[in-house]
mmCIF file of C-alpha atoms in Angstrom:
data_model
loop_
_atom_site.group_PDB
_atom_site.id
_atom_site.type_symbol
_atom_site.label_atom_id
_atom_site.label_comp_id
_atom_site.label_asym_id
_atom_site.label_seq_id
_atom_site.Cartn_x
_atom_site.Cartn_y
_atom_site.Cartn_z
ATOM 1 C CA MET A 1 -15.403 -39.206 15.295
ATOM 2 C CA SER A 2 -15.212 -36.935 12.009
ATOM 3 C CA ALA A 3 -13.053 -33.964 11.695
ATOM 4 C CA MET A 4 -16.182 -31.713 11.423
ATOM 5 C CA THR A 5 -17.420 -32.961 15.007
ATOM 6 C CA LYS A 6 -14.015 -32.655 16.471
ATOM 7 C CA ALA A 7 -13.587 -29.127 15.031
ATOM 8 C CA SER A 8 -16.883 -28.052 16.565
ATOM 9 C CA LYS A 9 -14.905 -26.607 19.434
ATOM 10 C CA THR A 10 -13.527 -23.021 18.868
ATOM 11 C CA ILE A 11 -10.128 -22.674 17.241
ATOM 12 C CA LYS A 12 -8.164 -19.450 17.674
ATOM 13 C CA LEU A 13 -6.377 -17.953 14.826
ATOM 14 C CA TYR A 14 -3.757 -15.423 15.334
ATOM 15 C CA GLY A 15 -2.517 -13.309 12.376
ATOM 16 C CA ILE A 16 -3.404 -10.203 10.310
ATOM 17 C CA PRO A 17 -6.356 -10.054 7.900
ATOM 18 C CA ASN A 18 -4.534 -9.234 4.797
ATOM 19 C CA CYS A 19 -1.979 -12.033 5.072
ATOM 20 C CA GLY A 20 -2.308 -14.787 2.271
ATOM 21 C CA SER A 21 -1.367 -17.551 4.594
ATOM 22 C CA VAL A 22 -3.948 -16.417 7.086
ATOM 23 C CA LYS A 23 -6.643 -16.212 4.482
ATOM 24 C CA LYS A 24 -5.733 -19.771 3.349
ATOM 25 C CA ALA A 25 -5.969 -21.023 6.740
ATOM 26 C CA MET A 26 -9.314 -19.468 7.437
ATOM 27 C CA ASP A 27 -10.704 -20.699 4.140
ATOM 28 C CA TRP A 28 -9.307 -24.206 4.957
ATOM 29 C CA LEU A 29 -10.716 -24.317 8.434
ATOM 30 C CA SER A 30 -14.176 -22.955 7.194
ATOM 31 C CA SER A 31 -14.232 -25.708 4.553
ATOM 32 C CA GLN A 32 -13.840 -28.181 7.430
ATOM 33 C CA GLY A 33 -16.763 -26.793 9.401
ATOM 34 C CA ALA A 34 -14.508 -25.323 12.039
ATOM 35 C CA GLU A 35 -15.462 -22.493 14.297
ATOM 36 C CA VAL A 36 -12.764 -19.947 14.265
ATOM 37 C CA ARG A 37 -12.194 -16.887 16.474
ATOM 38 C CA PHE A 38 -9.764 -14.586 14.684
ATOM 39 C CA HIS A 39 -7.207 -12.485 16.754
ATOM 40 C CA ASP A 40 -5.570 -9.634 14.854
ATOM 41 C CA PHE A 41 -2.191 -9.417 16.477
ATOM 42 C CA LYS A 42 -1.147 -6.376 14.586
ATOM 43 C CA LYS A 43 -4.203 -4.407 16.221
ATOM 44 C CA GLN A 44 -4.705 -6.376 19.427
ATOM 45 C CA GLY A 45 -1.084 -7.515 20.074
ATOM 46 C CA VAL A 46 -0.005 -10.619 21.776
ATOM 47 C CA ASP A 47 0.341 -10.897 25.418
ATOM 48 C CA SER A 48 3.380 -12.336 27.287
ATOM 49 C CA GLU A 49 1.483 -15.398 28.537
ATOM 50 C CA THR A 50 0.337 -16.185 25.073
ATOM 51 C CA LEU A 51 3.788 -15.969 23.787
ATOM 52 C CA SER A 52 5.270 -18.169 26.534
ATOM 53 C CA ARG A 53 2.734 -20.766 25.779
ATOM 54 C CA TRP A 54 3.625 -20.748 22.076
ATOM 55 C CA LEU A 55 7.365 -20.762 22.957
ATOM 56 C CA GLY A 56 6.657 -23.680 25.278
ATOM 57 C CA GLN A 57 5.654 -25.753 22.315
ATOM 58 C CA HIS A 58 7.788 -24.537 19.569
ATOM 59 C CA ASP A 59 11.362 -23.128 19.101
ATOM 60 C CA TRP A 60 11.365 -19.393 18.878
ATOM 61 C CA GLN A 61 13.206 -19.752 15.561
ATOM 62 C CA LEU A 62 10.077 -21.196 14.097
ATOM 63 C CA ILE A 63 7.847 -18.636 15.585
ATOM 64 C CA LEU A 64 9.904 -15.534 14.562
ATOM 65 C CA ASN A 65 9.531 -14.767 10.841
ATOM 66 C CA ARG A 66 12.904 -13.552 9.557
ATOM 67 C CA ARG A 67 11.708 -13.668 6.001
ATOM 68 C CA GLY A 68 9.124 -11.032 6.249
ATOM 69 C CA THR A 69 9.130 -7.253 5.604
ATOM 70 C CA THR A 70 8.927 -6.407 9.223
ATOM 71 C CA TRP A 71 12.109 -8.219 10.040
ATOM 72 C CA ARG A 72 14.034 -6.962 7.077
ATOM 73 C CA GLN A 73 13.069 -3.471 7.844
ATOM 74 C CA LEU A 74 14.599 -3.745 11.488
ATOM 75 C CA ASP A 75 17.907 -2.103 12.210
ATOM 76 C CA ALA A 76 20.740 -4.594 12.004
ATOM 77 C CA ALA A 77 21.562 -3.970 15.727
ATOM 78 C CA VAL A 78 17.959 -5.024 16.665
ATOM 79 C CA GLN A 79 18.229 -8.098 14.558
ATOM 80 C CA ALA A 80 21.532 -9.010 16.012
ATOM 81 C CA ALA A 81 20.130 -8.706 19.337
ATOM 82 C CA VAL A 82 17.599 -11.627 18.879
ATOM 83 C CA THR A 83 19.610 -14.549 20.066
ATOM 84 C CA ASP A 84 17.334 -16.546 22.150
ATOM 85 C CA ALA A 85 13.696 -17.216 23.165
ATOM 86 C CA GLY A 86 13.703 -14.278 25.661
ATOM 87 C CA SER A 87 14.833 -11.710 23.190
ATOM 88 C CA ALA A 88 12.701 -13.112 20.510
ATOM 89 C CA LYS A 89 9.623 -12.851 22.702
ATOM 90 C CA HIS A 90 10.588 -9.189 23.558
ATOM 91 C CA LEU A 91 10.633 -8.360 19.828
ATOM 92 C CA MET A 92 7.390 -10.272 19.182
ATOM 93 C CA ARG A 93 5.596 -8.325 21.890
ATOM 94 C CA GLU A 94 7.077 -5.033 20.502
ATOM 95 C CA LYS A 95 6.390 -5.737 16.780
ATOM 96 C CA PRO A 96 3.756 -8.423 16.462
ATOM 97 C CA SER A 97 4.083 -8.428 12.616
ATOM 98 C CA VAL A 98 7.332 -10.262 13.032
ATOM 99 C CA ILE A 99 5.481 -13.446 14.161
ATOM 100 C CA LYS A 100 5.204 -16.115 11.560
ATOM 101 C CA ARG A 101 1.466 -16.391 10.433
ATOM 102 C CA PRO A 102 -0.860 -17.979 11.156
ATOM 103 C CA VAL A 103 -0.454 -19.247 14.628
ATOM 104 C CA ILE A 104 -3.446 -21.513 15.534
ATOM 105 C CA GLU A 105 -4.340 -22.619 18.906
ATOM 106 C CA TRP A 106 -6.312 -25.883 18.762
ATOM 107 C CA PRO A 107 -9.033 -27.009 21.330
ATOM 108 C CA SER A 108 -6.502 -29.703 22.326
ATOM 109 C CA GLY A 109 -4.063 -27.109 23.532
ATOM 110 C CA ALA A 110 -1.701 -27.841 20.652
ATOM 111 C CA ILE A 111 -0.391 -24.985 18.572
ATOM 112 C CA THR A 112 0.540 -24.934 14.920
ATOM 113 C CA VAL A 113 2.522 -22.169 13.184
ATOM 114 C CA GLY A 114 2.175 -21.345 9.446
ATOM 115 C CA PHE A 115 -0.085 -22.690 6.805
ATOM 116 C CA ASP A 116 0.462 -26.327 5.882
ATOM 117 C CA GLU A 117 -2.700 -28.198 4.957
ATOM 118 C CA GLN A 118 -1.422 -31.685 6.074
ATOM 119 C CA VAL A 119 -0.435 -30.285 9.416
ATOM 120 C CA LEU A 120 -3.729 -28.561 9.889
ATOM 121 C CA ALA A 121 -5.481 -31.814 8.742
ATOM 122 C CA GLN A 122 -3.653 -33.705 11.556
ATOM 123 C CA ALA A 123 -4.288 -31.025 14.147
ATOM 124 C CA ILE A 124 -8.005 -30.788 13.441
ATOM 125 C CA LYS A 125 -8.312 -34.701 13.970
ATOM 126 C CA ALA A 126 -6.622 -34.407 17.408
#
């Protein structure tokens, strides 16, 4: 079965619209014929159940973006308080911009974090 046929199910992409990595992922998915539903987590937030699903598949340190502006602007005490999945989840609920982008939920149930064309190519085939 081709990637385009497999990609015909809706893929949910979480991010913010002006993010370069999100734009690259959207463009790449479109070029593959994927149907993408975009979720702007800066405007719509991310619920606790969704974060739990992501944290069930990936380490919190992968999902939490410590390189971004939002993280760097946090008070040092807030940064220091993020020590495990629970505290990271709490921060991500309060400040979704601290989540690494994009987070993609595939029809298979798999979740990928960030833009890596090779990873996306593997995920779209699954």
